[in-house]
mmCIF file of C-alpha atoms and ligand atoms in Angstrom:
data_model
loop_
_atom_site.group_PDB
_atom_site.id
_atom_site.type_symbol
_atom_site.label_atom_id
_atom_site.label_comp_id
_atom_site.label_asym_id
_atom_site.label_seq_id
_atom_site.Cartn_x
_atom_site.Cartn_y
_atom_site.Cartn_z
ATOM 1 C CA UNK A 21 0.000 0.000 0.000
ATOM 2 C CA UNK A 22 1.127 3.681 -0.827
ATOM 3 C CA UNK A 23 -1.071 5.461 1.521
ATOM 4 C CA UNK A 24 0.300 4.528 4.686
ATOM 5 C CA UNK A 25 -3.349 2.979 5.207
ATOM 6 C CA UNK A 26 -3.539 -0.869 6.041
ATOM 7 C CA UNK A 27 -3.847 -3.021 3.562
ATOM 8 C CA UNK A 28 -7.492 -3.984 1.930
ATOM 9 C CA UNK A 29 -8.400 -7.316 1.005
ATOM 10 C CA UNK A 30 -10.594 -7.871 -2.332
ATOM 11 C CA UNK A 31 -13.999 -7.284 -0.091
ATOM 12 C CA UNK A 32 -13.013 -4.807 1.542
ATOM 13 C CA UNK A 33 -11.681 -3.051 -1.672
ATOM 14 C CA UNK A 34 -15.324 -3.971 -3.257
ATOM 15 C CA UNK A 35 -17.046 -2.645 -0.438
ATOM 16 C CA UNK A 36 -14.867 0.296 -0.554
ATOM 17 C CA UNK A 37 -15.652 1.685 -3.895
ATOM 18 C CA UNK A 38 -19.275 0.945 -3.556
ATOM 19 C CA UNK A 39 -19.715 3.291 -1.092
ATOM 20 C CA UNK A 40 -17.495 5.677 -2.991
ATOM 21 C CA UNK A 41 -19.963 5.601 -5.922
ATOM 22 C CA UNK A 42 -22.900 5.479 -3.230
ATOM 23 C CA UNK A 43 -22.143 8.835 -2.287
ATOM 24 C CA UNK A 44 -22.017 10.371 -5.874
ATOM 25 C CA UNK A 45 -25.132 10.994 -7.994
ATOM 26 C CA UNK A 46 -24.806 7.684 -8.885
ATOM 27 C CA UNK A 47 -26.356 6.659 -5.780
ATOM 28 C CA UNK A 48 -28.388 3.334 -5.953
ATOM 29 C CA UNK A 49 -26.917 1.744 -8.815
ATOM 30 C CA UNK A 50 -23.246 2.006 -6.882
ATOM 31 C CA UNK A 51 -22.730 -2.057 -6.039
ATOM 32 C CA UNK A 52 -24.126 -2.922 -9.617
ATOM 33 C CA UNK A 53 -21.414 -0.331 -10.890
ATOM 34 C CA UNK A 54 -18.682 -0.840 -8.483
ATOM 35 C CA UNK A 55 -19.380 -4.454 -9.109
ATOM 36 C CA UNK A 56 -19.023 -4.580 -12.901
ATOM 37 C CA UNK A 57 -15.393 -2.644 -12.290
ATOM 38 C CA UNK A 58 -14.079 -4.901 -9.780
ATOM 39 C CA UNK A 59 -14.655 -7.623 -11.996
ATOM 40 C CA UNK A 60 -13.342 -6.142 -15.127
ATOM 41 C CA UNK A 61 -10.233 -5.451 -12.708
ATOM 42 C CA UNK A 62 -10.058 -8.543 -11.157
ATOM 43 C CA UNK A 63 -11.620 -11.439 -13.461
ATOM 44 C CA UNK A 64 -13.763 -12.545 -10.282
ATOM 45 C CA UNK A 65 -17.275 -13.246 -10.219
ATOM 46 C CA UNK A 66 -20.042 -12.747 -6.922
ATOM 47 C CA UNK A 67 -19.364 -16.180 -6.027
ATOM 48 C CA UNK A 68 -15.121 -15.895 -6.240
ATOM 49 C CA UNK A 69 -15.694 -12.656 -4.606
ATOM 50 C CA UNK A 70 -17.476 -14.455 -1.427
ATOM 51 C CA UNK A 71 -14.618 -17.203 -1.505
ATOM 52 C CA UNK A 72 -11.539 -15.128 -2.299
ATOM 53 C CA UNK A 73 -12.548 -11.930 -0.640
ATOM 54 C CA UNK A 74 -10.103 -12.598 2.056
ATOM 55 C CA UNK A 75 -7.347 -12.516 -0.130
ATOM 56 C CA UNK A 76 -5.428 -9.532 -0.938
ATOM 57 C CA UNK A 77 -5.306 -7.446 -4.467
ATOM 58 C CA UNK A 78 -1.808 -7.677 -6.563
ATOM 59 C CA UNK A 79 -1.501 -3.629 -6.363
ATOM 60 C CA UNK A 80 -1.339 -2.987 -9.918
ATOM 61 C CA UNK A 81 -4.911 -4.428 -10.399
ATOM 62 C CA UNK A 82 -5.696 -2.264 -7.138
ATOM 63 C CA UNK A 83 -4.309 0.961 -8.282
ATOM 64 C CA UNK A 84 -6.656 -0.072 -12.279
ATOM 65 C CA UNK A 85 -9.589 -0.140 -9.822
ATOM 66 C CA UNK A 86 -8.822 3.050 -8.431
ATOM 67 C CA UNK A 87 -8.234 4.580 -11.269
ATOM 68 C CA UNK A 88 -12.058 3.315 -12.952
ATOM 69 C CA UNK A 89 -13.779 4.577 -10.025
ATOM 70 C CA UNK A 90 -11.698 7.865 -10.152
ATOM 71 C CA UNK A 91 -13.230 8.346 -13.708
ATOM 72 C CA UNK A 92 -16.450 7.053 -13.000
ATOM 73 C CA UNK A 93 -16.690 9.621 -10.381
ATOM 74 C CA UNK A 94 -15.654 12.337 -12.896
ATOM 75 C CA UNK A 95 -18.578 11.121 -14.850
ATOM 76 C CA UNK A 96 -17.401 8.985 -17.195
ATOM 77 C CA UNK A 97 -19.996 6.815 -18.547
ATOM 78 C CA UNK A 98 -19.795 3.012 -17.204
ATOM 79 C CA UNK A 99 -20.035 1.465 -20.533
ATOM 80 C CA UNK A 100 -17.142 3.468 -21.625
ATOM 81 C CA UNK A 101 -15.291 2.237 -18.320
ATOM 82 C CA UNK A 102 -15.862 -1.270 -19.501
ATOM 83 C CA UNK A 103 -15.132 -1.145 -22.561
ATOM 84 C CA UNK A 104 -18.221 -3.712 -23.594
ATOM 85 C CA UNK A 105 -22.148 -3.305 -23.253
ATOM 86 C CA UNK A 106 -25.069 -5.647 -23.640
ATOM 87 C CA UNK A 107 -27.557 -5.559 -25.876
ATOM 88 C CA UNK A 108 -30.050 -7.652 -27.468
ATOM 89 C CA UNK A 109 -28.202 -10.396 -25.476
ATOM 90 C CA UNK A 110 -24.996 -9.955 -27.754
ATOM 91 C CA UNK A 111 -22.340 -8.205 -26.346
ATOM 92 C CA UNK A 112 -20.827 -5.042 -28.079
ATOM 93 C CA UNK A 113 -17.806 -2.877 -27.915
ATOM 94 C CA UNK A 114 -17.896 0.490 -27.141
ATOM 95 C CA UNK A 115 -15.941 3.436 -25.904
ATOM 96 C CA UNK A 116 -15.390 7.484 -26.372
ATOM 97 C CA UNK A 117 -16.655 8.364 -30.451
ATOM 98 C CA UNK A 118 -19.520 5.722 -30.404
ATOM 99 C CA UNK A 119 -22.861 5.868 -28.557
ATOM 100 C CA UNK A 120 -24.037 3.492 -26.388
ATOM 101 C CA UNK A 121 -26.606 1.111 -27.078
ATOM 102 C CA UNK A 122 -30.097 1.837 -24.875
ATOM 103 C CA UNK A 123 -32.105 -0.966 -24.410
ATOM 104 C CA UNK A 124 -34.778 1.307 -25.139
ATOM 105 C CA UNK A 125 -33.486 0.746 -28.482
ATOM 106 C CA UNK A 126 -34.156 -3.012 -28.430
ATOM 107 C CA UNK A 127 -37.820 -2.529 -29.113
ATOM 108 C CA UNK A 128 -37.109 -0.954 -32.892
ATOM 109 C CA UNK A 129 -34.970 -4.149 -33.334
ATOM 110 C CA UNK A 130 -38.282 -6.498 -32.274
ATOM 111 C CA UNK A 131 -40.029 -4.322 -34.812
ATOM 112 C CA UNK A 132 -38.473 -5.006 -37.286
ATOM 113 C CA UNK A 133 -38.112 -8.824 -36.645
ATOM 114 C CA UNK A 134 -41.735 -8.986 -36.402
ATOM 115 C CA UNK A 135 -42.133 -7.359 -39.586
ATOM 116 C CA UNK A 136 -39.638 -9.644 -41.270
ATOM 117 C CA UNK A 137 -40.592 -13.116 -40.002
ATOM 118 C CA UNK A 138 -42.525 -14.206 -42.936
ATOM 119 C CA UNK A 139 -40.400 -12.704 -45.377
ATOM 120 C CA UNK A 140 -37.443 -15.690 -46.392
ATOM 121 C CA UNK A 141 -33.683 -14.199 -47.062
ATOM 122 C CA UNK A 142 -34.797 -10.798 -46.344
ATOM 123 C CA UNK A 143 -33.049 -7.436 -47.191
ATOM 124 C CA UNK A 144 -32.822 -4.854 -44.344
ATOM 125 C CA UNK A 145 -30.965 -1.399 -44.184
ATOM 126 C CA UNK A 146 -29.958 0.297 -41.410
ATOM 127 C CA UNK A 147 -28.948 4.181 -41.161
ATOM 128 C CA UNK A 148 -26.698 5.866 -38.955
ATOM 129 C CA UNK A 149 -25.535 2.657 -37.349
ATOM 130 C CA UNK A 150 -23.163 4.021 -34.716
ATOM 131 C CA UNK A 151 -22.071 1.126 -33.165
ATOM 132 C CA UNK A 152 -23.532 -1.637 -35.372
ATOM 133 C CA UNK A 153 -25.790 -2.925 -32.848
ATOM 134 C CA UNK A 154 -29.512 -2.836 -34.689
ATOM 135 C CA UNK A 155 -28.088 -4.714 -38.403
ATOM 136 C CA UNK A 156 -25.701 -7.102 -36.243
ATOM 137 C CA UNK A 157 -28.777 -7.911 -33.750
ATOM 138 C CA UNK A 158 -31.231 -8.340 -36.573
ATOM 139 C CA UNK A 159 -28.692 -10.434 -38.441
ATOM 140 C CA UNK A 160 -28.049 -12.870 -35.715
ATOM 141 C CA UNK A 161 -31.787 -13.454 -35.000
ATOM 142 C CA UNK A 162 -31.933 -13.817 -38.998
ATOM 143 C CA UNK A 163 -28.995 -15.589 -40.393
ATOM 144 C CA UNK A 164 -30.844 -16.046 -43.920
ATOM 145 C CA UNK A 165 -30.673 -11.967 -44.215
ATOM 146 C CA UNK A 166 -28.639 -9.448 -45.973
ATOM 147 C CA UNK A 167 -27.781 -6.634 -43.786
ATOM 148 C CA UNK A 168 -26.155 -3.568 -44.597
ATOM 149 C CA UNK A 169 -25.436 -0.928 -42.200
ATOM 150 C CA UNK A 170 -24.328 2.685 -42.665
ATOM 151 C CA UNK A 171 -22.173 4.280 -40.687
ATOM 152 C CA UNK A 172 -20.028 8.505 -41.133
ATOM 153 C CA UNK A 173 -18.298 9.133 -37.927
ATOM 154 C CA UNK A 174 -14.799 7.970 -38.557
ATOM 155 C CA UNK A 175 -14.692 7.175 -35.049
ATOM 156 C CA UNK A 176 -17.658 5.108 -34.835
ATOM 157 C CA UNK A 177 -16.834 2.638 -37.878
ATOM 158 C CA UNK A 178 -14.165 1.016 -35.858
ATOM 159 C CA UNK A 179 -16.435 -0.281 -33.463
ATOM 160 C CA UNK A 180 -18.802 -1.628 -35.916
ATOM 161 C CA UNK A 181 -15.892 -3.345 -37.320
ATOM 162 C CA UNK A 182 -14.990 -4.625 -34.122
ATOM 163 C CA UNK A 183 -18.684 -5.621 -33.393
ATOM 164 C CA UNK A 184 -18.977 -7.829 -36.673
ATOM 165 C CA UNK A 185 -16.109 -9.836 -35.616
ATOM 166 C CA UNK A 186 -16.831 -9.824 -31.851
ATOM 167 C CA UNK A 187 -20.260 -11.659 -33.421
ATOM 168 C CA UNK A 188 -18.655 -13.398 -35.517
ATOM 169 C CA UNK A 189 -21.140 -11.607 -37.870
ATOM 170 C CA UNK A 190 -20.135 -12.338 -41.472
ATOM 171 C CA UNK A 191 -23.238 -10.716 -43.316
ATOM 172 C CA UNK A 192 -23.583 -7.193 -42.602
ATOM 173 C CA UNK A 193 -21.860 -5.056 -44.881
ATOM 174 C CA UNK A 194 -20.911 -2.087 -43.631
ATOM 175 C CA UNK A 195 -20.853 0.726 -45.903
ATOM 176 C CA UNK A 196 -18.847 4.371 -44.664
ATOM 177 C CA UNK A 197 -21.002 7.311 -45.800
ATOM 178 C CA UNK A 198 -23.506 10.016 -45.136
ATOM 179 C CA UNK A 199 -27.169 8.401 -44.807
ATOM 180 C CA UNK A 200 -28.101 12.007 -46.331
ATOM 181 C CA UNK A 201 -25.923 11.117 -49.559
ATOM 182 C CA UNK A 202 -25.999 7.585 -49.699
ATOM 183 C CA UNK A 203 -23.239 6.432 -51.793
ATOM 184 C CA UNK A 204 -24.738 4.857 -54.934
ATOM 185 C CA UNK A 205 -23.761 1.321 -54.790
ATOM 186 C CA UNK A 206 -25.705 -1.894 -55.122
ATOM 187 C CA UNK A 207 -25.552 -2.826 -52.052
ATOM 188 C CA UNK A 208 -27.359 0.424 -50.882
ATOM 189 C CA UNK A 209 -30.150 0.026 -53.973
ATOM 190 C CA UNK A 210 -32.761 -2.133 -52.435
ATOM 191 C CA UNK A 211 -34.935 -2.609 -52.788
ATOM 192 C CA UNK A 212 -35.326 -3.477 -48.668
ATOM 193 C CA UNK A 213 -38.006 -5.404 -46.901
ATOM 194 C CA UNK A 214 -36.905 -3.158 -43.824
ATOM 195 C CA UNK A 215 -35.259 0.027 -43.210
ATOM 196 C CA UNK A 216 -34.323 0.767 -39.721
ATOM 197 C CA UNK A 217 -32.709 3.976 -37.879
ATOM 198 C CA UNK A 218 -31.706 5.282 -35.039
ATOM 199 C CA UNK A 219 -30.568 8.537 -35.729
ATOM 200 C CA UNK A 220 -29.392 11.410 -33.846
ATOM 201 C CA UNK A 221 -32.537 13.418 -32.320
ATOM 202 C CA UNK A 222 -31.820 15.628 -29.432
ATOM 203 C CA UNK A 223 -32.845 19.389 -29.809
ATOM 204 C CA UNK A 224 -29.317 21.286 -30.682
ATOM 205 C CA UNK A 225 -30.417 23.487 -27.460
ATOM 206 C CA UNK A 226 -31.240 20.718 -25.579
ATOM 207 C CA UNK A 227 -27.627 18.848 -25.942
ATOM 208 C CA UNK A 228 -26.025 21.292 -22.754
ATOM 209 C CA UNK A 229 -28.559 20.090 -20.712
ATOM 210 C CA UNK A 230 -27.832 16.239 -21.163
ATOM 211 C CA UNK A 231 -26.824 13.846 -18.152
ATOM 212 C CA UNK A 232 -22.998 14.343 -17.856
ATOM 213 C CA UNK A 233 -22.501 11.056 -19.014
ATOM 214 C CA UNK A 234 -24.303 11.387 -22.396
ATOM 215 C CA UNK A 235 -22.409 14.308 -22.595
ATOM 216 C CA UNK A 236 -19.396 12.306 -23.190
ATOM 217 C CA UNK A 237 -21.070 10.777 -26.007
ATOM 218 C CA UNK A 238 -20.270 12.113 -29.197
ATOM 219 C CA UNK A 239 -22.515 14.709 -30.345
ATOM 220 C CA UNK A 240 -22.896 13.970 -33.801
ATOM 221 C CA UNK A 241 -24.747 10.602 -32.536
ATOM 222 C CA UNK A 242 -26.899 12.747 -30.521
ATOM 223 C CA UNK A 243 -27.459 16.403 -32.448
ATOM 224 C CA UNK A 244 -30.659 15.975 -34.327
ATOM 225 C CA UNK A 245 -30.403 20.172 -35.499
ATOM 226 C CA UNK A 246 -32.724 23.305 -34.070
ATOM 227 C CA UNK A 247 -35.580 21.321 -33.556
ATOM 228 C CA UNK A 248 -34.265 17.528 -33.254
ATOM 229 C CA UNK A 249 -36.103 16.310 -36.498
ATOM 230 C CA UNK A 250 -33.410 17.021 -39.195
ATOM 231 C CA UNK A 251 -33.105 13.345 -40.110
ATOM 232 C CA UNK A 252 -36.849 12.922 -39.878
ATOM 233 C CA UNK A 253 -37.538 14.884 -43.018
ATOM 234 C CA UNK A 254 -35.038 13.312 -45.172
ATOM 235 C CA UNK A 255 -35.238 9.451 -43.742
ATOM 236 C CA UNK A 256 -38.835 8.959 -44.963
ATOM 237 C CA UNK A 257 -38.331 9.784 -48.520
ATOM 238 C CA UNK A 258 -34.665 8.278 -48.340
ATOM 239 C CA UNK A 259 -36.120 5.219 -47.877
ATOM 240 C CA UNK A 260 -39.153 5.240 -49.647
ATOM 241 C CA UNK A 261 -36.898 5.452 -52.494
ATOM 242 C CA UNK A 262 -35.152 2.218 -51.279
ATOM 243 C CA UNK A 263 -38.337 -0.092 -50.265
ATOM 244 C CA UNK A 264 -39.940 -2.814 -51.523
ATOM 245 C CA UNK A 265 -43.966 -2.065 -51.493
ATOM 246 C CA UNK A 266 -44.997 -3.110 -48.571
ATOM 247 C CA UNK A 267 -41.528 -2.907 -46.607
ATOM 248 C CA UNK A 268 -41.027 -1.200 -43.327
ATOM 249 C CA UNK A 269 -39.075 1.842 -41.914
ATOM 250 C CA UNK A 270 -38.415 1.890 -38.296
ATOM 251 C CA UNK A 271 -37.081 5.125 -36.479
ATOM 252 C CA UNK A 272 -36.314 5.627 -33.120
ATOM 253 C CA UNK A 273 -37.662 8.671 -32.048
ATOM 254 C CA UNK A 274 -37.201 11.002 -28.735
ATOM 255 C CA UNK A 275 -39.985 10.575 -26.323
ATOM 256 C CA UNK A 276 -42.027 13.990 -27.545
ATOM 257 C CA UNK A 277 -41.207 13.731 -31.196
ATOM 258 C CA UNK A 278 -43.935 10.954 -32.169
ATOM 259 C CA UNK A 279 -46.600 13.106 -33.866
ATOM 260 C CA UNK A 280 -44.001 14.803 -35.470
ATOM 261 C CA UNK A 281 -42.034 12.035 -37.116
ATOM 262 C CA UNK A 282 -45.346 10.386 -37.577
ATOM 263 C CA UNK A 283 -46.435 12.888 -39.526
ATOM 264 C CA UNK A 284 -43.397 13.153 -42.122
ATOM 265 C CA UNK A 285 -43.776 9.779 -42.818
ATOM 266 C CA UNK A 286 -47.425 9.640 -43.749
ATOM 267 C CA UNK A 287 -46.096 12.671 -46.031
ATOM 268 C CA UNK A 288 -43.324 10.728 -47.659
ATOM 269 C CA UNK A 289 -46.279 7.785 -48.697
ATOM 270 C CA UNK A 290 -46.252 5.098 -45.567
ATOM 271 C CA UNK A 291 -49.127 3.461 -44.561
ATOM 272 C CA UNK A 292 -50.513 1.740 -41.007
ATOM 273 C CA UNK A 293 -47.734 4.640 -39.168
ATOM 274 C CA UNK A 294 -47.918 3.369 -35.704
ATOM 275 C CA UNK A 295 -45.785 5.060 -32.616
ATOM 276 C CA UNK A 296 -44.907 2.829 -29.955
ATOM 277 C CA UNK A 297 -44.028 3.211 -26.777
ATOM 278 C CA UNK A 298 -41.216 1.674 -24.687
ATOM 279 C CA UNK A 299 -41.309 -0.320 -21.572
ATOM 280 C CA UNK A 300 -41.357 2.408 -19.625
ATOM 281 C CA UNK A 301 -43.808 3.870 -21.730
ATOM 282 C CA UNK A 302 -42.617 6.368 -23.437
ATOM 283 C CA UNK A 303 -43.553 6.713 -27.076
ATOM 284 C CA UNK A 304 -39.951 5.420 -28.589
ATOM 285 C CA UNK A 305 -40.399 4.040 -32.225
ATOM 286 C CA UNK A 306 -42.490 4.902 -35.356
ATOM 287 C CA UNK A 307 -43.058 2.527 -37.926
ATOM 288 C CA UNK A 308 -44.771 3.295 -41.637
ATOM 289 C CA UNK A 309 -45.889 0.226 -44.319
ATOM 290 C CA UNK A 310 -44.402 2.071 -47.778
ATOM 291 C CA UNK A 311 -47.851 1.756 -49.797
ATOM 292 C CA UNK A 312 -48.239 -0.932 -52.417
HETATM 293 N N1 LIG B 10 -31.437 7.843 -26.704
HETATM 294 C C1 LIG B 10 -30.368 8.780 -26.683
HETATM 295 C C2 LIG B 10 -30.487 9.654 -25.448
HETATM 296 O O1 LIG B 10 -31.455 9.580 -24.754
HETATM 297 C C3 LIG B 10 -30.367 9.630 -27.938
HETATM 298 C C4 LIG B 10 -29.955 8.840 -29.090
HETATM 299 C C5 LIG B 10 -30.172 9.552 -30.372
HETATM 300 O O2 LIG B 10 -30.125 10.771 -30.501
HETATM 301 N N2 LIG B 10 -30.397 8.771 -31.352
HETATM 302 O O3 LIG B 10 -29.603 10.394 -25.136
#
């Protein structure tokens, strides 16, 4: 030890940084967190921790789980901390230029499965893929299907790349581009049996305001211009263009934004447009049938 303090074993050093996080504004979620950064320290899980706790931390691997709660504190979001984040059951990589999958985000993903479950060897597009989590979710409930995601941020494309092979993920193609100037290449024609997006939607004025965490989150995932519905009325007709008759587009929306997306894409020709809410009930997704 450095600090003249007496030495901690593993529990106690466990027990120690939850109540460090306890009394930050992360507050009740401080075990789960301090928990998840022990064990990407240490490589122990709850039930080594209750057998080994006794023993005492090589202090290299201390001073690493010092150092995760010193930037957790500083409001560093977990995920980034981790390195690795859940979702749809598959694990993906993440960290600073790429934003974090919500499982709020999970529910455009079931969407769109439920809209392609009849539909053999599908085709399904998604925009502004950030991370790669909706196509590489999608594609590993639907091996038969031809993904292609499409990704700008120079930043973010490594993880997608990283994702695929993290998945072992061999058919999404990911394409580097501008969703607002799709590149014209056949892979990108359609047409699509689904369309999917999650793309940025937060109010320019609004972005300030954000948790501290999000914050950290790069903005161009997040910046949806003046009024948060830039993408909104250029998506619709984007990929109307790229549809089958009949196929779906899928946008996650912010919780406020549903009449307003809703809207655009009964303008751009979609039928059956449905918001839906998320499980905690706010309205999270809009969906449109392009007509036949
Ligand atoms: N869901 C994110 C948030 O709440 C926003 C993601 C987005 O803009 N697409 O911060």
């Amino acid at each position: 030890m450095t600090n003249g303090n007496p030495p901690l074993t593993l529990e106690q050093l466990y027990r120690q940084g939850r109540k460090i996080l306890a009394q930050s504004p992360i507050g009740e979620d401080a075990g789960f967190e301090a928990f998840l950064l022990f064990e990407k320290t240490f490589h122990l899980s709850r039930e080594e921790l209750l057998t080994r706790g006794g023993e005492f931390p090589a202090p290299l691997l201390e001073a690493e789980y010092r150092s995760l709660l010193e930037k957790r504190l500083a409001g560093q979001p977990l995920q980034y901390l981790l390195g690795e984040w859940e979702f749809f059951g598959h694990p993906f990589a993440v960290g600073p230029g790429v934003l974090i999958p919500r499982p709020e985000t999970e529910l455009l993903v079931e969407l769109a499965l439920q809209h392609l479950s009849s539909i053999p060897s599908p085709a399904v597009l998604d925009l502004c893929s950030g991370s790669g989590c909706i196509p590489i979710s999608i594609s590993l409930e639907r091996p038969d299907a031809f993904c292609a995601g499409v990704e700008l941020s120079p930043e973010a494309i490594p993880y997608f790349k990283k994702n695929l092979a993290l998945n072992h993920c061999s058919r999404v193609f990911l394409v580097a581009g501008d969703v607002l100037h799709l590149p014209s290449i056949p892979e990108l024609a359609g047409p699509f049996h689904a369309i999917t997006s999650n793309p940025p939607y937060i109010p320019q004025g609004d972005l300030s305001h954000l948790q501290q965490e999000v914050q950290q989150e790069p903005s161009m995932a997040l910046d949806g211009g003046a009024d948060g519905l830039l993408f909104y009325r250029k998506l619709p007709e984007i990929a109307a263009a790229r549809l089958a008759p009949g196929g779906l587009l899928a946008m996650e929306i912010g919780e406020d934004q549903g009449d307003a997306v809703a809207a655009l894409v009964r303008q751009a020709g979609f039928d059956q447009v449905t918001v839906h809410p998320d499980p905690a009930g706010h309205d999270r997704v809009v969906t449109g049938v392009l007509k036949k």
